[in-house]
Short mmCIF file of C-alpha atoms in Angstrom, two decimals:
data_model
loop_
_atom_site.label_atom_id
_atom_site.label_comp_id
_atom_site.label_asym_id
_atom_site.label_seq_id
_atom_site.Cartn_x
_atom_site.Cartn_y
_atom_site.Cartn_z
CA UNK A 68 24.08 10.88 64.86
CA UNK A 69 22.02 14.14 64.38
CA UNK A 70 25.13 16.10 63.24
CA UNK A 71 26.34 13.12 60.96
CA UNK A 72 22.98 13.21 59.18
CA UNK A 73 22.78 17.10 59.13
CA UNK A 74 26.48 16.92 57.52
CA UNK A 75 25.25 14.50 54.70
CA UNK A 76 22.36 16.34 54.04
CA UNK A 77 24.00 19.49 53.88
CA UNK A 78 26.75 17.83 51.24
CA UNK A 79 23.95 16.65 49.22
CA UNK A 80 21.90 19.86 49.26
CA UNK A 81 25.58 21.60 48.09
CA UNK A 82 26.33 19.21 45.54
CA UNK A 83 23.15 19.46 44.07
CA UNK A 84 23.59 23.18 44.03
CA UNK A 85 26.51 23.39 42.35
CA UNK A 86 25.23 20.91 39.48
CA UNK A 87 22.75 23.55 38.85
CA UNK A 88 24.69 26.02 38.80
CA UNK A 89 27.58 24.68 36.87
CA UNK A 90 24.41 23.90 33.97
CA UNK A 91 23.60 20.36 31.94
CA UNK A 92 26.73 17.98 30.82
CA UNK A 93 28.27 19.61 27.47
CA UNK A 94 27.70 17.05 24.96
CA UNK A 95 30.09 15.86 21.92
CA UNK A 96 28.08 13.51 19.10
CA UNK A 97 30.03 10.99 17.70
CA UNK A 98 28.90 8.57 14.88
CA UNK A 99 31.04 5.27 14.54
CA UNK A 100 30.05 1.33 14.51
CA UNK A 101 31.06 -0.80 17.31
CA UNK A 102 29.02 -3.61 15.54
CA UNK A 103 30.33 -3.44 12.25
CA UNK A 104 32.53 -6.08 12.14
CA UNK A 105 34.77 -4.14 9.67
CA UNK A 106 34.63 -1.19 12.18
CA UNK A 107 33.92 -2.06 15.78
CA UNK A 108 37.75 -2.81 16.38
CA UNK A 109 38.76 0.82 15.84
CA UNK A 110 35.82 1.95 16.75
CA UNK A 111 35.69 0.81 20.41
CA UNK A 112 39.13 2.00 21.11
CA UNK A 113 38.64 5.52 19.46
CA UNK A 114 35.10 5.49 22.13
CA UNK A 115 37.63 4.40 24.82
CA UNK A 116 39.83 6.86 24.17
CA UNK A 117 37.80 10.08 23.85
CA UNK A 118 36.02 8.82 27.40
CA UNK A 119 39.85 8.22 29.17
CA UNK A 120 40.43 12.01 28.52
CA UNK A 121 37.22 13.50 29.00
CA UNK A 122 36.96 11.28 32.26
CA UNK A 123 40.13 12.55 33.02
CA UNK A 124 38.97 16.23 33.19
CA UNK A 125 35.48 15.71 34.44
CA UNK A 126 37.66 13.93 37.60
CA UNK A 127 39.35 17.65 37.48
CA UNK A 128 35.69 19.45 37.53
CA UNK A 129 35.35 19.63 33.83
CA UNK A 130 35.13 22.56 31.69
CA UNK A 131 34.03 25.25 33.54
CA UNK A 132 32.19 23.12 36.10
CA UNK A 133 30.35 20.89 33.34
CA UNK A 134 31.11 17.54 32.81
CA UNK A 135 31.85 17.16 29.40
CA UNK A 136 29.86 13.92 27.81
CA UNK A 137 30.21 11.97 24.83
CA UNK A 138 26.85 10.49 23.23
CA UNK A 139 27.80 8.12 20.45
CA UNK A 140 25.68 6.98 17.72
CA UNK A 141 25.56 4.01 15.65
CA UNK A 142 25.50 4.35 11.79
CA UNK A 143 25.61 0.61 11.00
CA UNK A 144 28.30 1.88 8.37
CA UNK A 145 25.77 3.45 6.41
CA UNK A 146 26.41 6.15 4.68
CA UNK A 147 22.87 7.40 4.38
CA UNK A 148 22.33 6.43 8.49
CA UNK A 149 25.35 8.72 8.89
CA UNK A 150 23.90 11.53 7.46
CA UNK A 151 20.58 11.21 9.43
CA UNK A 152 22.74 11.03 12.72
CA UNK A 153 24.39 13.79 11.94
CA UNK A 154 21.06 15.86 11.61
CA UNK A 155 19.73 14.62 14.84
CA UNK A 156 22.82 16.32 16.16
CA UNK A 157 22.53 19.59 14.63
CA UNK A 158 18.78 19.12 15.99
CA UNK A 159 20.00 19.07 19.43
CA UNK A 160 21.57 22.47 20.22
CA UNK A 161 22.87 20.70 23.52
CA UNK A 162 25.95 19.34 21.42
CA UNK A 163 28.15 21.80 20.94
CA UNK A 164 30.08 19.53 18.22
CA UNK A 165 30.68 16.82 16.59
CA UNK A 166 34.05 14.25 17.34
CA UNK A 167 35.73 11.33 16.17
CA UNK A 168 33.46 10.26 13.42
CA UNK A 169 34.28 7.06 11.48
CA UNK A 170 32.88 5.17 8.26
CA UNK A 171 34.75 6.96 5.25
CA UNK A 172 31.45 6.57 3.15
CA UNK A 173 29.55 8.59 5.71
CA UNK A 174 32.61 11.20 6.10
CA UNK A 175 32.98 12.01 2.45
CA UNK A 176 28.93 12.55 2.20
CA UNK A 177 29.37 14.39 5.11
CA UNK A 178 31.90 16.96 3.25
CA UNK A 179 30.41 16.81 -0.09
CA UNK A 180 26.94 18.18 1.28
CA UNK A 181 28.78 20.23 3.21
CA UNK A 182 26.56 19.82 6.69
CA UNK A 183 29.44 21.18 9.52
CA UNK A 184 30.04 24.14 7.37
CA UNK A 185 26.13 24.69 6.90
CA UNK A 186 25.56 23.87 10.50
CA UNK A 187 27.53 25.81 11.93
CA UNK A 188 28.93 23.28 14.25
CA UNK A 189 32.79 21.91 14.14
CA UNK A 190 33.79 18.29 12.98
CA UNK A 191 36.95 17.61 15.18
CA UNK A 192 39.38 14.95 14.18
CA UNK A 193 37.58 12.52 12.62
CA UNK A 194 38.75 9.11 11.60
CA UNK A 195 40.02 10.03 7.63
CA UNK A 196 42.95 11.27 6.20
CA UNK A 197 42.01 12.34 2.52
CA UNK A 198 42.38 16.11 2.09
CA UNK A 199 39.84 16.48 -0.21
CA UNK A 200 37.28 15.36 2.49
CA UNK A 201 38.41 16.83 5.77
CA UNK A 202 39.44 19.68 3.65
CA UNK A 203 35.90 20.97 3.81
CA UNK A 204 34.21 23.80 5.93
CA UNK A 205 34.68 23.28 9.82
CA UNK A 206 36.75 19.94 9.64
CA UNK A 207 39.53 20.22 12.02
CA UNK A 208 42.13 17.64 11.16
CA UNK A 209 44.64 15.38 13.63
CA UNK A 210 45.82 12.05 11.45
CA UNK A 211 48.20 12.69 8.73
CA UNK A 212 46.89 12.58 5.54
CA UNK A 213 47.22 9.52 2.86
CA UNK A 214 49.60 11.28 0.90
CA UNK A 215 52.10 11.90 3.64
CA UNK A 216 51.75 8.11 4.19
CA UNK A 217 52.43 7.16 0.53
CA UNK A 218 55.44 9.29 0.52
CA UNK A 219 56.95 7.93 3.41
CA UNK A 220 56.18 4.40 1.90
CA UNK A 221 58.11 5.30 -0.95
CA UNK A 222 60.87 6.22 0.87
CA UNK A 223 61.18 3.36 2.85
CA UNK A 224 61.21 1.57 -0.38
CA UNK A 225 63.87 3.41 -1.95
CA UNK A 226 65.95 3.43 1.51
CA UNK A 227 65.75 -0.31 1.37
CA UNK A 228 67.00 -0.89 -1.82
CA UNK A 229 63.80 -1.82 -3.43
CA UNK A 230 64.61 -1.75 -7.36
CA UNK A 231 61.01 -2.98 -8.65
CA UNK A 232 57.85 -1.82 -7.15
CA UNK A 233 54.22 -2.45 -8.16
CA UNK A 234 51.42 0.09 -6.70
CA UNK A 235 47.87 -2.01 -6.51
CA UNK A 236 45.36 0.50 -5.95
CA UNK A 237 41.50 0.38 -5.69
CA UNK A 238 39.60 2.20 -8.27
CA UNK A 239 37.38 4.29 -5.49
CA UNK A 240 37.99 6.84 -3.27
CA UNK A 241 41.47 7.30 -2.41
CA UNK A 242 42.83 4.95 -4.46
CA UNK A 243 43.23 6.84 -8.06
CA UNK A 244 44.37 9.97 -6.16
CA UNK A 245 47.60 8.20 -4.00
CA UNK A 246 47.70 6.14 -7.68
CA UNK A 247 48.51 9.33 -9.31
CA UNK A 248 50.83 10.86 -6.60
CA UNK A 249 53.43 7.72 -6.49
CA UNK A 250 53.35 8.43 -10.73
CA UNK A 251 54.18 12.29 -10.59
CA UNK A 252 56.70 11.82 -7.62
CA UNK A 253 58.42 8.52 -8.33
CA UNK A 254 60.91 9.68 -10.61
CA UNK A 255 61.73 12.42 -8.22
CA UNK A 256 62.44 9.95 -5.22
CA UNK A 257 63.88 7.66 -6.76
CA UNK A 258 61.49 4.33 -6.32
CA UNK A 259 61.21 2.83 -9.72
CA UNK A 260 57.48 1.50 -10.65
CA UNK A 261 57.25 -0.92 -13.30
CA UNK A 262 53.34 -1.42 -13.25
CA UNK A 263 50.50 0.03 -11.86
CA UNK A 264 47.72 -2.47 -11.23
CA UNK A 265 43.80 -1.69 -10.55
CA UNK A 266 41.93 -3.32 -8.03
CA UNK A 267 38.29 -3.43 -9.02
CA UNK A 268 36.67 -2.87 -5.68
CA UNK A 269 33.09 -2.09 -7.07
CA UNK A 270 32.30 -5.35 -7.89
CA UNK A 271 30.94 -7.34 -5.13
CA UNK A 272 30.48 -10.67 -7.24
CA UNK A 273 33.44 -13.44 -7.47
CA UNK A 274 35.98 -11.45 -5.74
CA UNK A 275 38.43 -14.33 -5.49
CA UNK A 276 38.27 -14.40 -9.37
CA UNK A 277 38.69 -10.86 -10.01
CA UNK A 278 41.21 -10.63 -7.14
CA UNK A 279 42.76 -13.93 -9.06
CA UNK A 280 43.19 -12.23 -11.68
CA UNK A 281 44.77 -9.30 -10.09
CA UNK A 282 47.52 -11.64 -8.54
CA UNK A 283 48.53 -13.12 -11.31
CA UNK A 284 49.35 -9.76 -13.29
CA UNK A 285 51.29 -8.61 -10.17
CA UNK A 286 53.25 -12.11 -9.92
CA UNK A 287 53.93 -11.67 -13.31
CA UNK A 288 55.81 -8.67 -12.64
CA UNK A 289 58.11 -10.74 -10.25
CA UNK A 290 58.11 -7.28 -7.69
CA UNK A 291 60.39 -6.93 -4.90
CA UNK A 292 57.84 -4.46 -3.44
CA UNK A 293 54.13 -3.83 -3.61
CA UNK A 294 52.66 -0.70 -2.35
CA UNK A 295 49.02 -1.45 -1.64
CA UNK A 296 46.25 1.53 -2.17
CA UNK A 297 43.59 0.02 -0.18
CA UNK A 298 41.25 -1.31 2.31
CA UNK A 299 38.21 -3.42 3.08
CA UNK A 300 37.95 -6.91 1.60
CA UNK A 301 39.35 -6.45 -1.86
CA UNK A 302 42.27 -5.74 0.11
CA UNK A 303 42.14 -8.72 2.47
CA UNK A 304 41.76 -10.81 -0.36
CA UNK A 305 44.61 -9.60 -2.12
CA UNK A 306 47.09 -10.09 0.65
CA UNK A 307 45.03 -13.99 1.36
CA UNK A 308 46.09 -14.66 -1.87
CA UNK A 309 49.22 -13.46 -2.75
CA UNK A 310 50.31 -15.08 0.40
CA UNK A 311 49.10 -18.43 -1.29
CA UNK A 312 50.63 -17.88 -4.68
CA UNK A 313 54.58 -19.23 -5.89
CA UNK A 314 55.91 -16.03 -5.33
CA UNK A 315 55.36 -14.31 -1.82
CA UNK A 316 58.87 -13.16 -1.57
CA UNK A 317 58.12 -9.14 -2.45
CA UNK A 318 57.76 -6.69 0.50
CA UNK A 319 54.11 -5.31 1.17
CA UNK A 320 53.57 -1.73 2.20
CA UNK A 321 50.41 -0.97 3.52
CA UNK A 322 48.24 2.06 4.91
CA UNK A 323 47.25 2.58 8.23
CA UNK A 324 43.53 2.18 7.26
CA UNK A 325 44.60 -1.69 7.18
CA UNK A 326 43.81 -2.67 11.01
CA UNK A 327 46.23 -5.12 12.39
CA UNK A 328 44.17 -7.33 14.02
CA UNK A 329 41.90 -8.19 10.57
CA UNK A 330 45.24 -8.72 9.07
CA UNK A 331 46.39 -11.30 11.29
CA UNK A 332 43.25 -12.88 11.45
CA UNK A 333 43.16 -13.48 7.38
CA UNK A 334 47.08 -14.26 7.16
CA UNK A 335 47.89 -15.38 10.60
CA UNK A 336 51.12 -14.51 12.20
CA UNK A 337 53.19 -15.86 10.52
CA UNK A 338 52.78 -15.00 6.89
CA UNK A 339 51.64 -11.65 8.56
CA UNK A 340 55.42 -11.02 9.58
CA UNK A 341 57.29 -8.70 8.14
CA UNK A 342 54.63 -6.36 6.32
CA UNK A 343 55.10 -2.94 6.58
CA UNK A 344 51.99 -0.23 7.75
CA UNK A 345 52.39 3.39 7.99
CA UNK A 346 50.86 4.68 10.63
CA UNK A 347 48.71 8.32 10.52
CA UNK A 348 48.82 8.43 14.72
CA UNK A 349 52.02 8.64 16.69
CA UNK A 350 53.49 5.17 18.29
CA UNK A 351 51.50 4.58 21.23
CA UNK A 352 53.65 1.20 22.63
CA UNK A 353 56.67 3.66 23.97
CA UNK A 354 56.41 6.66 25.80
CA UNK A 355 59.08 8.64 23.86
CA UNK A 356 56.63 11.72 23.42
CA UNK A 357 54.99 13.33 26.33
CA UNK A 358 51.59 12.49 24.51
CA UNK A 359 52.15 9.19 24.67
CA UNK A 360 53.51 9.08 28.37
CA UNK A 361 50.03 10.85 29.33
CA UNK A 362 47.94 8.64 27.34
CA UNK A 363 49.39 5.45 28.89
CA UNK A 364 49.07 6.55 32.67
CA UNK A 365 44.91 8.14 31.84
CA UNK A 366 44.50 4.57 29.90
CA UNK A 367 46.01 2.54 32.93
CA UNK A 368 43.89 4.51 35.41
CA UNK A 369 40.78 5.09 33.75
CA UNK A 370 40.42 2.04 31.28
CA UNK A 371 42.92 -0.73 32.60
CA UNK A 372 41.43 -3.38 30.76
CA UNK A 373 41.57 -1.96 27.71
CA UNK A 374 45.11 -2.48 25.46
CA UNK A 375 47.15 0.37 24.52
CA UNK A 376 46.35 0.84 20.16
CA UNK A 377 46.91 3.64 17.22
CA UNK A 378 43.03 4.03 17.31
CA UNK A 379 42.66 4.35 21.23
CA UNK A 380 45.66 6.88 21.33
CA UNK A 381 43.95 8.89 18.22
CA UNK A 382 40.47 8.67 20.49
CA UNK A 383 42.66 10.34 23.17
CA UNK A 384 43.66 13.05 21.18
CA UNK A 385 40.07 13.76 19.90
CA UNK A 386 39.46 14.67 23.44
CA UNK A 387 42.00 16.67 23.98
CA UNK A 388 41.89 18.89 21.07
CA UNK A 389 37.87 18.98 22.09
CA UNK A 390 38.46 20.09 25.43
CA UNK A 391 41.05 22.80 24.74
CA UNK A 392 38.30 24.39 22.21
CA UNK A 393 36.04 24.15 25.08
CA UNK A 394 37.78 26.11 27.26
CA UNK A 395 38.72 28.35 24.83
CA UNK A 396 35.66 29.08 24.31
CA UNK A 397 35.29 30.64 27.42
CA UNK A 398 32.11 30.69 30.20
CA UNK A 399 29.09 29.26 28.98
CA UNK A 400 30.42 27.49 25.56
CA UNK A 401 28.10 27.77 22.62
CA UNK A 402 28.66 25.96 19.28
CA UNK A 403 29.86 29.31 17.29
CA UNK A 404 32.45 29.93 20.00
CA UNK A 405 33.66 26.59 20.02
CA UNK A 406 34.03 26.85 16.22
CA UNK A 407 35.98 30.51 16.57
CA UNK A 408 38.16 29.07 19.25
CA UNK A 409 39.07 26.31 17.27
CA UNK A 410 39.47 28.69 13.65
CA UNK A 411 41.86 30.72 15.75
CA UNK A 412 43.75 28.32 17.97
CA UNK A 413 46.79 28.62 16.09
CA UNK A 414 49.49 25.97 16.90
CA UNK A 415 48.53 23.66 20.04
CA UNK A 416 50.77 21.68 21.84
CA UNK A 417 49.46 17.94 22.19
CA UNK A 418 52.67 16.85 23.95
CA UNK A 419 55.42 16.84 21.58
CA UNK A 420 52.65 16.63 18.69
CA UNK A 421 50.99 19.66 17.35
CA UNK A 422 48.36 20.65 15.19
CA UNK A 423 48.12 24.18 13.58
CA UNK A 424 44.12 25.59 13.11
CA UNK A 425 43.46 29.06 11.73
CA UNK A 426 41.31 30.90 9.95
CA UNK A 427 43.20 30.30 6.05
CA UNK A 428 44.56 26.69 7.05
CA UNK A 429 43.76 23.95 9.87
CA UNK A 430 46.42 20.93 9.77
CA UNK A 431 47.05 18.28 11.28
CA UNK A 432 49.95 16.24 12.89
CA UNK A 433 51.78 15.88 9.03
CA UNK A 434 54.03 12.66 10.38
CA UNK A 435 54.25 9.26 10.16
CA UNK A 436 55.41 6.41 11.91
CA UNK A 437 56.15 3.22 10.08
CA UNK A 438 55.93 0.23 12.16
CA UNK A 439 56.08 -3.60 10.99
CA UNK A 440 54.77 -7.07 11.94
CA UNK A 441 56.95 -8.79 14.39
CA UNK A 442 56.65 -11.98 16.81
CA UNK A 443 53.41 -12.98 17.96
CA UNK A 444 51.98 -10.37 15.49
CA UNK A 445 53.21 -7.34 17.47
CA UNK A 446 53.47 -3.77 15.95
CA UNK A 447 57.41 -2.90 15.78
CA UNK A 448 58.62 0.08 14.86
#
């Protein structure tokens, strides 16, 4: 009995050891709502995905004996709340960078004042995929960005025969940008737009009339296709009330930043069927990439209960491309050597997905998968 209790208190006294000497958890900071209703969908998958991987390698002995920890913080989808997370960050020299953020609002504030770049500190992967934003100092891309997504919507369009398209786009952020793409590269793939319709979404008062109003124009048109520049619940509205009007024959083309589940829970399944979403992430239902085949085995292990999703898979990659930096960065990572790891990782090899970082250019994965709406509301591809 003596030598049983000498054995566990010799374990202990070598465990704690070795937790002193391997030094404090290596924190990421992540900002993201999991109350927002408009947000806490993605944003509990992305936080379940980031914590399958980084459980994953803290099971291995984590990076360089430290367990690497994510501490997320909620922003409310504030923009301003964003920024003043952000700051408590940077305060804390114990996180070595920032991961995963969500809440476009915040991100593009984020960019514009320029805070990674100013910091010092690297913004991995966060949840955008306008270039102008993650464009800025010390952003380190993985989704594709909007316009490869409008250009493979186009080209589904065209490859389907589609002979009169109508682009509604929302007059903020992305919106004008993709607008203006589809007009200068139309002609040269072949899709032929016959009107381009705006989508006020700065006015918060009588949406269903504005949106009304919006319908009717595009009905008008008699479309066989609509490409749809937008989120939030303009958007939603749209789609409620097209779906409603005499004509819902056209085919609707959608961006990924149009979650699934919201969709079928304005349209139901089955005036849901059949729309079309590009997708910035790769497929995460079929193992066809070793990514994917690795991401379904950590989910069923280390989150069973927790369904296999774009935003869950993207979560997963955020932690891997995090922990390769770390490690890069060599013994005893700081934030400036996780930032030069990452500037100079060159091409890295996700599992059959790559991302390219150096010092004149840091892109991301570049494709797209376009799925559609099937039975029971699935995601097909």
């Amino acid at each position: 009995m003596f030598s049983s209790r000498l054995l566990l208190f010799t374990t202990a006294v070598l465990a704690c050891c070795h937790a002193a000497a391997a030094g404090p958890d290596i924190l990421i900071g992540q900002v993201s709502s999991q109350t927002s209703p408009v947000t806490a969908a993605n944003a509990k998958a992305l936080y379940a995905g980031i914590n399958v991987y980084f459980e994953h390698v803290n099971s291995l002995g984590g990076v360089d004996g430290r367990r690497v920890r994510l501490v997320n913080k909620d922003d409310e989808l504030k923009t301003d709340k964003m920024i003043v997370l952000t700051k408590e960050f940077i305060a804390d020299r114990n996180v070595l960078a920032l991961a995963g953020y969500q809440n476009t609002g915040g991100i593009t504030e984020v960019s514009k004042q320029d805070i990674p770049g100013k910091a010092g500190i690297a913004m991995i992967a966060p949840f955008q995929g306008d270039r102008s934003i993650v464009g800025a100092a010390n952003f380190f891309p993985f989704r594709s960005g909007y316009p490869d997504e409008i250009i493979a919507l186009m080209r589904e369009a065209v490859s389907t025969q589609k002979r009169k398209t109508v682009v509604v786009y929302q007059n903020v952020t992305y919106g004008p940008a993709m607008m203006q793409l589809i007009q200068d590269t139309s002609k040269k793939e072949g899709l032929n737009v016959v009107d381009y319709v705006k989508l006020d979404a700065t006015a918060p008062d009588k949406l269903p009339a504005i949106v009304g109003e919006v319908v009717a124009a595009v009905v008008k048109d008699a479309p066989d296709s609509i490409i749809l520049l937008g989120g939030g619940r303009h958007t939603f509205e749209f789609l409620k009330q097209f779906k409603e009007s005499p004509d819902t024959s056209a085919q609707l083309y959608l961006m990924s930043i149009v979650p699934q589940a919201d969709l079928l829970k304005t349209l139901g399944e089955a005036k849901a069927r059949g729309i079309v979403i590009s997708q910035a992430v790769p497929y995460p239902y079929s193992a066809t990439l070793p990514l994917v085949g690795e991401y379904q085995r950590l989910m069923k292990q280390y989150a069973p209960n927790e369904p296999f999703s774009f935003s869950s898979l993207e979560g997963f990659v955020v932690g891997k491309i995090t922990v390769a930096a770390l490690k890069r960065a060599g013994p005893k990572p700081t934030r400036e050597k996780v930032l030069k790891a990452l500037s100079n990782m060159g091409e890295l090899d996700l599992g059959g997905v790559y991302v390219n970082y150096t010092p004149k250019a840091r892109n991301g994965w570049g494709g797209v998968d376009l799925t559609v709406i099937g039975a029971a509301g699935k995601l097909l591809r």
